[in-house]
Short mmCIF file of C-alpha atoms and ligand atoms in Angstrom, two decimals:
data_model
loop_
_atom_site.label_atom_id
_atom_site.label_comp_id
_atom_site.label_asym_id
_atom_site.label_seq_id
_atom_site.Cartn_x
_atom_site.Cartn_y
_atom_site.Cartn_z
CA MET A 524 224.63 163.48 -18.95
CA LEU A 525 226.01 167.27 -20.37
CA GLU A 526 227.58 169.81 -17.90
CA GLN A 527 224.84 171.94 -19.54
CA GLU A 528 221.46 170.04 -18.64
CA LEU A 529 222.30 168.82 -15.08
CA LEU A 530 222.65 172.38 -14.82
CA THR A 531 219.59 173.30 -16.87
CA THR A 532 217.58 170.46 -14.60
CA ASP A 533 219.04 172.00 -11.38
CA ILE A 534 217.40 175.40 -11.94
CA GLN A 535 214.68 173.24 -12.98
CA LEU A 536 214.48 171.23 -9.48
CA VAL A 537 215.48 174.56 -7.24
CA ARG A 538 212.26 177.21 -9.98
CA ARG A 539 209.95 173.59 -8.60
CA LEU A 540 210.74 173.52 -5.43
CA ASN A 541 210.44 177.75 -5.19
CA ARG A 542 207.21 177.50 -6.76
CA ASP A 543 205.74 174.64 -4.05
CA THR A 544 207.30 177.10 -1.86
CA ILE A 545 205.25 179.80 -2.31
CA LEU A 546 202.22 177.76 -3.17
CA GLY A 547 202.30 176.63 0.36
CA LEU A 548 202.70 179.23 1.78
CA ILE A 549 199.83 182.03 0.44
CA ARG A 550 197.57 178.92 0.85
CA GLU A 551 198.89 178.09 4.66
CA ARG A 552 199.37 182.39 5.14
CA GLY A 553 196.89 183.80 2.74
CA PRO A 554 196.22 186.25 1.95
CA ILE A 555 199.72 187.40 1.71
CA SER A 556 201.70 190.48 -0.14
CA ARG A 557 203.98 188.99 -2.99
CA THR A 558 206.93 191.31 -0.59
CA ALA A 559 205.97 189.31 2.70
CA LEU A 560 206.18 186.01 0.76
CA ALA A 561 209.81 187.04 -0.78
CA ARG A 562 210.94 187.73 2.46
CA LEU A 563 209.16 184.10 4.67
CA ALA A 564 210.73 182.47 1.53
CA GLY A 565 214.19 183.41 1.79
CA LEU A 566 213.94 184.64 -2.48
CA THR A 567 214.64 187.63 -3.76
CA PRO A 568 210.99 189.78 -4.69
CA ALA A 569 211.81 189.53 -8.37
CA THR A 570 212.00 185.78 -8.23
CA ALA A 571 209.18 186.14 -6.05
CA PHE A 572 206.82 187.59 -8.18
CA SER A 573 207.45 185.41 -10.90
CA ILE A 574 206.34 182.59 -9.71
CA VAL A 575 203.04 184.53 -8.05
CA GLN A 576 202.88 186.68 -12.10
CA GLU A 577 202.87 182.33 -13.04
CA LEU A 578 200.45 180.41 -10.75
CA GLU A 579 198.47 184.08 -11.00
CA GLN A 580 197.92 182.98 -14.78
CA GLU A 581 197.72 179.39 -13.82
CA GLY A 582 194.40 179.81 -11.93
CA LEU A 583 196.00 178.89 -8.45
CA VAL A 584 196.08 182.01 -6.85
CA ARG A 585 194.00 184.56 -7.33
CA GLU A 586 194.43 188.66 -5.83
CA LYS A 587 192.45 189.66 -2.08
CA GLY A 588 192.13 192.61 -1.85
CA ILE A 589 194.78 195.62 -1.02
CA GLY A 590 197.11 195.05 2.99
CA PRO A 591 198.60 197.74 4.80
CA SER A 592 201.60 199.91 3.94
CA GLN A 593 204.31 198.87 4.49
CA GLY A 594 206.08 202.76 4.36
CA GLY A 595 205.11 202.84 0.55
CA ARG A 596 202.54 202.10 -1.85
CA ARG A 597 199.85 199.65 -0.43
CA PRO A 598 200.76 196.35 -0.76
CA MET A 599 197.89 193.76 -3.61
CA LEU A 600 197.77 190.85 -1.02
CA PHE A 601 197.09 187.37 -2.91
CA GLU A 602 194.91 183.87 -2.28
CA PHE A 603 195.46 179.80 -3.62
CA ASN A 604 192.08 180.00 -5.45
CA PRO A 605 191.17 176.25 -4.82
CA GLN A 606 187.95 176.39 -6.59
CA SER A 607 189.54 176.68 -9.58
CA ARG A 608 191.23 172.41 -10.57
CA ALA A 609 188.66 169.68 -10.46
CA VAL A 610 190.36 166.44 -9.27
CA ILE A 611 188.55 163.08 -9.02
CA GLY A 612 189.47 160.44 -6.47
CA VAL A 613 187.91 156.53 -6.85
CA ASN A 614 188.06 154.00 -4.29
CA ILE A 615 187.40 150.55 -4.68
CA ARG A 616 185.99 149.40 -2.19
CA SER A 617 184.47 145.91 -0.73
CA ALA A 618 180.83 146.18 -1.90
CA GLN A 619 181.01 149.46 -3.50
CA VAL A 620 183.00 151.95 -5.69
CA LEU A 621 182.69 155.14 -4.14
CA GLY A 622 183.92 158.20 -5.77
CA VAL A 623 184.83 162.13 -5.20
CA LEU A 624 184.53 164.83 -7.20
CA THR A 625 186.22 167.69 -5.50
CA HIS A 626 187.80 171.07 -5.49
CA LEU A 627 191.67 171.17 -4.11
CA ASP A 628 190.27 171.66 -0.70
CA ALA A 629 189.37 168.19 -0.47
CA SER A 630 185.70 170.44 -0.60
CA LEU A 631 183.51 167.61 -2.40
CA ARG A 632 181.09 168.16 -4.92
CA VAL A 633 179.59 165.37 -5.78
CA THR A 634 179.61 161.76 -4.73
CA ILE A 635 178.32 159.17 -6.97
CA ALA A 636 177.95 155.32 -5.33
CA ARG A 637 177.82 152.33 -6.74
CA ASP A 638 177.20 148.78 -5.30
CA TYR A 639 178.39 145.55 -6.32
CA GLU A 640 178.66 141.49 -4.94
CA LEU A 641 182.50 140.90 -4.31
CA GLU A 642 182.31 136.93 -7.00
CA PRO A 643 185.30 135.57 -8.71
CA ASN A 644 184.13 137.32 -12.38
CA ALA A 645 183.25 140.46 -10.95
CA ASP A 646 184.36 143.60 -13.44
CA VAL A 647 185.08 145.78 -11.08
CA VAL A 648 187.09 147.73 -12.80
CA GLN A 649 184.30 148.54 -15.36
CA LEU A 650 182.33 149.69 -12.76
CA VAL A 651 184.67 152.12 -11.87
CA LYS A 652 184.81 153.11 -14.68
CA GLU A 653 180.44 154.07 -15.52
CA VAL A 654 182.07 155.73 -11.54
CA ILE A 655 183.58 158.15 -13.40
CA HIS A 656 181.67 158.70 -15.97
CA GLU A 657 179.18 160.15 -14.00
CA LEU A 658 181.15 162.41 -11.84
CA MET A 659 182.65 163.71 -14.74
CA ALA A 660 179.04 164.64 -16.20
CA ALA A 661 178.29 165.90 -13.27
CA SER A 662 181.03 168.48 -13.08
CA PRO A 663 179.62 171.44 -13.19
CA LEU A 664 183.59 173.26 -14.37
CA PRO A 665 184.03 172.27 -17.64
CA PRO A 666 186.19 169.77 -18.46
CA GLU A 667 189.93 171.58 -18.80
CA LYS A 668 189.18 172.33 -15.05
CA LEU A 669 189.71 168.01 -14.61
CA ILE A 670 193.19 167.45 -13.82
CA GLY A 671 193.46 164.05 -13.12
CA ILE A 672 192.03 160.96 -11.77
CA GLY A 673 193.14 159.18 -8.74
CA VAL A 674 192.08 155.26 -7.28
CA ALA A 675 192.40 153.99 -4.29
CA VAL A 676 192.84 150.16 -4.39
CA PRO A 677 192.70 147.50 -2.09
CA GLY A 678 196.27 144.87 -2.02
CA LEU A 679 199.69 145.46 -2.67
CA VAL A 680 200.47 148.66 -5.62
CA ASP A 681 203.05 149.50 -8.07
CA VAL A 682 202.69 152.77 -8.18
CA ASP A 683 204.37 153.83 -10.47
CA ARG A 684 203.46 151.23 -12.63
CA GLY A 685 199.70 151.94 -12.11
CA VAL A 686 199.49 148.18 -11.39
CA VAL A 687 197.61 146.11 -8.55
CA VAL A 688 200.95 143.04 -7.95
CA GLU A 689 197.99 141.57 -5.58
CA SER A 690 195.09 141.65 -4.19
CA ARG A 691 194.10 138.35 -2.85
CA ASN A 692 190.11 139.31 -1.91
CA TRP A 693 189.72 140.08 -5.30
CA GLY A 694 191.95 137.79 -7.05
CA TRP A 695 193.88 140.34 -8.67
CA GLU A 696 198.04 139.63 -9.75
CA GLU A 697 199.78 142.27 -11.05
CA LEU A 698 196.05 143.16 -13.11
CA PRO A 699 197.12 146.93 -15.41
CA ILE A 700 194.61 148.55 -13.98
CA ARG A 701 196.31 152.23 -15.23
CA GLU A 702 196.20 150.49 -18.03
CA MET A 703 192.55 149.40 -18.56
CA LEU A 704 191.37 153.42 -16.94
CA ALA A 705 193.52 155.09 -19.70
CA GLN A 706 191.45 153.94 -22.77
CA ASP A 707 188.79 155.32 -21.86
CA PHE A 708 189.88 158.37 -19.99
CA ASP A 709 192.44 160.43 -21.94
CA LEU A 710 194.18 162.45 -18.39
CA PRO A 711 196.84 161.40 -16.12
CA ILE A 712 195.67 158.79 -13.88
CA TYR A 713 196.66 157.33 -10.76
CA ILE A 714 196.68 154.00 -8.90
CA GLU A 715 197.66 154.31 -5.07
CA GLU A 716 197.06 151.33 -2.49
CA ASP A 717 193.26 152.34 -0.58
CA ASP A 718 195.47 152.62 3.28
CA ASN A 719 197.81 155.61 1.54
CA ALA A 720 195.14 156.66 0.35
CA LEU A 721 193.33 157.33 3.60
CA ALA A 722 196.35 158.63 5.77
CA LEU A 723 196.92 161.17 3.20
CA GLY A 724 193.36 162.76 3.38
CA GLU A 725 192.82 162.56 6.96
CA TRP A 726 197.04 164.08 6.86
CA PHE A 727 196.10 166.73 4.45
CA PHE A 728 192.71 167.71 4.91
CA GLY A 729 191.95 165.74 7.56
CA ALA A 730 192.88 164.45 12.02
CA GLY A 731 196.35 165.32 10.34
CA GLN A 732 196.48 168.99 9.08
CA GLY A 733 200.49 169.67 9.64
CA VAL A 734 201.62 166.92 11.90
CA SER A 735 204.94 166.07 10.49
CA ASN A 736 204.81 162.08 11.58
CA VAL A 737 201.53 160.52 11.73
CA VAL A 738 200.25 156.13 11.44
CA CYS A 739 196.49 156.09 10.34
CA VAL A 740 195.74 153.17 11.18
CA LYS A 741 192.22 152.23 9.20
CA ILE A 742 190.16 149.32 10.12
CA GLY A 743 187.36 147.51 7.47
CA ARG A 744 187.83 144.21 5.56
CA GLY A 745 191.13 144.06 6.57
CA LEU A 746 193.31 146.33 8.93
CA GLY A 747 196.74 148.30 7.91
CA ALA A 748 198.44 151.86 7.86
CA GLY A 749 199.39 154.18 6.02
CA ILE A 750 202.51 155.64 7.52
CA ILE A 751 203.97 159.25 7.66
CA VAL A 752 207.45 159.57 8.91
CA ASN A 753 209.04 163.80 8.37
CA GLY A 754 206.12 164.97 6.20
CA MET A 755 206.74 162.00 4.34
CA LEU A 756 204.08 159.00 3.22
CA PHE A 757 206.16 156.14 3.66
CA ARG A 758 206.75 153.36 1.72
CA GLY A 759 208.97 150.62 1.23
CA PRO A 760 210.23 150.42 -1.37
CA ASP A 761 207.94 148.10 -3.25
CA ASN A 762 205.03 149.84 -1.10
CA ALA A 763 204.70 147.91 0.98
CA ALA A 764 205.35 148.95 3.99
CA GLY A 765 202.05 149.44 6.82
CA GLU A 766 201.30 145.89 7.02
CA ILE A 767 200.06 145.99 10.77
CA ALA A 768 197.63 143.09 10.56
CA HIS A 769 199.94 140.18 11.38
CA ILE A 770 201.79 141.91 14.59
CA LEU A 771 200.94 139.35 17.24
CA VAL A 772 199.05 140.23 19.81
CA ASP A 773 197.45 137.25 21.73
CA PRO A 774 200.02 134.11 21.36
CA GLU A 775 196.74 131.98 22.62
CA GLY A 776 193.88 134.07 19.93
CA PRO A 777 192.46 132.41 17.01
CA ARG A 778 194.05 131.02 13.79
CA CYS A 779 195.57 133.91 11.01
CA HIS A 780 194.91 132.61 7.24
CA CYS A 781 199.07 132.71 8.22
CA GLY A 782 199.43 130.62 10.10
CA ASN A 783 200.18 132.58 12.64
CA TYR A 784 197.02 133.05 16.56
CA GLY A 785 196.76 135.65 17.49
CA CYS A 786 197.29 138.08 15.44
CA LEU A 787 195.71 141.84 15.11
CA ASP A 788 194.17 141.08 11.63
CA ARG A 789 192.34 138.30 13.63
CA LEU A 790 191.48 140.07 16.56
CA VAL A 791 190.21 143.49 15.23
CA SER A 792 188.92 142.84 11.13
CA ALA A 793 186.09 143.72 11.20
CA PRO A 794 185.13 140.03 10.71
CA ALA A 795 187.45 139.76 13.85
CA ILE A 796 185.38 141.73 16.47
CA ALA A 797 182.01 141.24 14.60
CA GLU A 798 182.43 137.59 14.96
CA ARG A 799 183.16 138.27 18.67
CA ALA A 800 179.81 139.39 19.09
CA ILE A 801 177.59 137.04 17.43
CA LYS A 802 179.43 134.39 19.92
CA GLY A 803 179.23 136.63 23.19
CA LEU A 804 175.21 136.99 21.06
CA LYS A 805 174.92 133.74 20.83
CA GLN A 806 176.19 132.21 24.67
CA GLY A 807 173.02 134.62 25.93
CA ALA A 808 174.49 137.98 26.23
CA ALA A 809 171.23 140.50 26.68
CA SER A 810 171.52 142.90 24.47
CA SER A 811 169.66 145.31 22.05
CA LEU A 812 171.56 144.01 19.03
CA ARG A 813 170.00 141.04 20.58
CA THR A 814 166.09 143.24 19.18
CA ARG A 815 167.26 144.71 16.74
CA LEU A 816 168.41 141.38 14.46
CA GLY A 817 165.89 138.32 16.67
CA ASP A 818 166.95 135.26 15.22
CA ASP A 819 169.28 136.79 12.82
CA LEU A 820 172.05 136.65 14.72
CA ASP A 821 174.83 136.34 11.94
CA ARG A 822 173.66 139.48 10.38
CA VAL A 823 175.76 141.85 12.33
CA THR A 824 177.52 144.37 11.97
CA VAL A 825 180.92 145.95 12.89
CA ALA A 826 178.80 149.42 11.98
CA MET A 827 175.62 147.86 14.00
CA ILE A 828 177.56 147.05 17.38
CA ALA A 829 179.90 150.02 17.73
CA GLU A 830 176.39 151.90 16.69
CA ALA A 831 174.90 150.20 20.41
CA ALA A 832 178.22 150.48 21.87
CA ASN A 833 177.95 155.01 21.13
CA ALA A 834 174.41 155.09 22.05
CA GLY A 835 175.19 152.91 24.90
CA ASP A 836 174.01 149.12 24.84
CA ARG A 837 176.41 147.52 28.24
CA PHE A 838 177.57 143.95 25.73
CA ALA A 839 178.00 146.09 23.23
CA CYS A 840 180.18 148.86 24.76
CA GLN A 841 181.79 145.11 25.59
CA VAL A 842 182.68 144.08 22.51
CA MET A 843 184.85 147.38 21.16
CA GLU A 844 186.23 147.98 24.71
CA GLU A 845 187.59 144.29 24.60
CA THR A 846 188.69 145.50 21.11
CA GLY A 847 190.26 148.21 21.78
CA ARG A 848 192.48 146.77 23.99
CA TYR A 849 193.61 143.88 20.77
CA LEU A 850 194.26 147.69 19.64
CA GLY A 851 196.48 149.18 22.17
CA ILE A 852 198.75 145.54 22.18
CA GLY A 853 199.18 147.17 18.67
CA ILE A 854 199.49 150.00 18.23
CA ALA A 855 201.18 150.35 21.32
CA THR A 856 204.16 148.21 19.23
CA LEU A 857 203.82 151.62 16.86
CA VAL A 858 204.00 153.98 18.82
CA ASN A 859 207.60 152.31 20.13
CA LEU A 860 208.54 151.28 16.98
CA LEU A 861 208.41 154.91 15.38
CA ASN A 862 207.36 157.29 17.17
CA PRO A 863 204.26 159.21 16.13
CA ASP A 864 203.14 162.63 17.20
CA LEU A 865 199.55 161.33 16.90
CA VAL A 866 196.91 157.57 15.67
CA ILE A 867 195.08 158.39 13.26
CA ILE A 868 191.94 155.82 13.63
CA GLY A 869 189.89 155.10 10.79
CA GLY A 870 187.17 152.81 9.48
CA GLY A 871 183.05 151.79 11.06
CA VAL A 872 184.70 151.14 14.57
CA ILE A 873 185.23 154.90 15.27
CA LEU A 874 181.06 154.97 15.34
CA ALA A 875 181.61 153.37 18.99
CA GLY A 876 183.48 156.55 20.38
CA ALA A 877 184.34 155.86 23.89
CA PRO A 878 184.31 152.63 24.66
CA LEU A 879 186.98 152.00 21.30
CA LEU A 880 189.32 155.39 21.88
CA GLU A 881 189.41 155.00 25.74
CA SER A 882 190.57 151.43 26.17
CA VAL A 883 193.18 152.06 22.80
CA ARG A 884 194.29 155.43 24.93
CA HIS A 885 194.64 153.37 28.56
CA VAL A 886 196.64 151.07 26.78
CA VAL A 887 199.52 152.23 25.36
CA LYS A 888 199.26 154.43 27.93
CA LEU A 889 199.86 151.20 29.33
CA ARG A 890 202.08 149.51 27.35
CA ALA A 891 204.42 152.07 24.94
CA LEU A 892 207.54 153.40 26.46
CA PRO A 893 206.93 156.58 28.66
CA VAL A 894 208.88 159.08 26.35
CA PRO A 895 207.09 158.79 23.43
CA GLY A 896 203.56 156.88 24.56
CA ARG A 897 203.28 160.43 26.77
CA ARG A 898 203.34 163.02 23.05
CA VAL A 899 201.40 160.28 21.29
CA GLN A 900 197.92 161.69 20.44
CA ILE A 901 194.84 158.45 19.37
CA VAL A 902 192.12 160.32 17.70
CA PRO A 903 189.81 159.04 15.19
CA ALA A 904 189.37 160.22 11.50
CA LYS A 905 187.42 162.66 10.40
CA LEU A 906 186.34 162.35 6.77
CA GLY A 907 184.47 159.05 7.61
CA VAL A 908 183.99 157.03 3.59
CA GLU A 909 184.66 159.30 1.75
CA ALA A 910 187.93 159.49 3.72
CA PRO A 911 190.36 157.29 0.63
CA ALA A 912 188.96 158.64 -2.15
CA ILE A 913 189.57 162.14 -1.36
CA GLY A 914 193.59 160.58 -1.05
CA ALA A 915 193.56 159.60 -3.78
CA ALA A 916 192.13 162.42 -6.02
CA THR A 917 194.83 163.97 -2.93
CA PHE A 918 197.53 162.19 -4.36
CA VAL A 919 196.73 163.66 -8.16
CA MET A 920 196.83 166.85 -7.35
CA LEU A 921 200.46 166.74 -5.05
CA LYS A 922 201.80 165.01 -8.30
CA GLU A 923 199.96 167.36 -10.54
CA ARG A 924 201.62 170.00 -7.97
CA VAL A 925 198.30 171.99 -7.88
CA LEU A 926 198.29 171.24 -4.28
CA PRO A 927 202.06 172.31 -2.40
CA SER A 928 203.45 169.62 -0.09
CA GLN A 929 203.39 169.61 3.17
CA GLY A 930 207.50 169.38 4.06
CA LEU A 931 209.77 166.96 2.17
CA ALA A 932 206.42 165.05 0.97
CA ARG A 933 206.55 166.98 -1.98
CA PHE A 934 208.76 164.30 -3.17
CA ILE A 935 206.49 161.62 -2.64
ZN1 ZN B 1931 198.25 136.90 10.56
#
């Protein structure tokens, strides 16, 4: 690269970073004056003024009244304008495609969910397209305000290429999902792995706001984690980081499809919890679930067990406490390994509330090393079932630079 080109690139990079800083400050501290922004960002007033002007022209920032005088003229104040753009986030779930159309503060405008049967020939990508079309039709904003589409996909995802490298339950291998969607939509499209999307959503808009070191554990049909280290999503070179399903928890436990025994996945994933509950019920355990299901005990789901536990059903509480103990062993390993400030637990299990969470907290306190064990907080996810879809939308906002990043996350 020629020296002049290098210099131009450097200038662009610095301007981008300054813009991120100013946008971040306005979002967090607004309404705020341009002089205060310059001081807080360590920039000259001229630079800060020109960046605010640029952001205002784009509509991302708007005037919000006049501040008190600091000795001279009273300054104009500026605030972030989250309603200036809309984003679509879609999550491919195990039997449902769930999409949201949201503003830049993740306030939901429209949610659309379509169920499907997970069969070998299910055309899930077509269903994703239909959900996106419906969301676009339902958008109250003009089309030019829609900045992009994010899709949270289960499995191993190549984020740069927009390809699902492998997704076992869906039978996908090297599925060029971004290219397939681009045939229908002339918008920037980003593909993200669903556990990472969940972590991004919770980090920016849910339980993890403002925290730099977060592990977000999702319990569903499978088990996964999104890891944020020093304000940056940790992906690993193959986007394969966070695969916690096969942490060994109980060598005497049930056999896992990976060939080992007692993996976390076989003890705390949704099917594993249901399996334990069904076994207990068939052995004659007394429970309100029996009344609810009659003879059809095999229909029990994690959500049913979690709700029963939350309502005080003793058997369901025992199942959730046991789940919490296994999960706690796995999380203690993560706590020792990563020293996070916060562990967020997501998925239907959190409906159980205290019986699960208290059990996890207790085991982590017992098993993690004292210093990281004292620091870590363990909390339930806040965004509910929409979290990965909101996270996919968050990924679009970051990539399209309409959302100021937190810390080093600007480089994700
Ligand atoms: Zn395993």
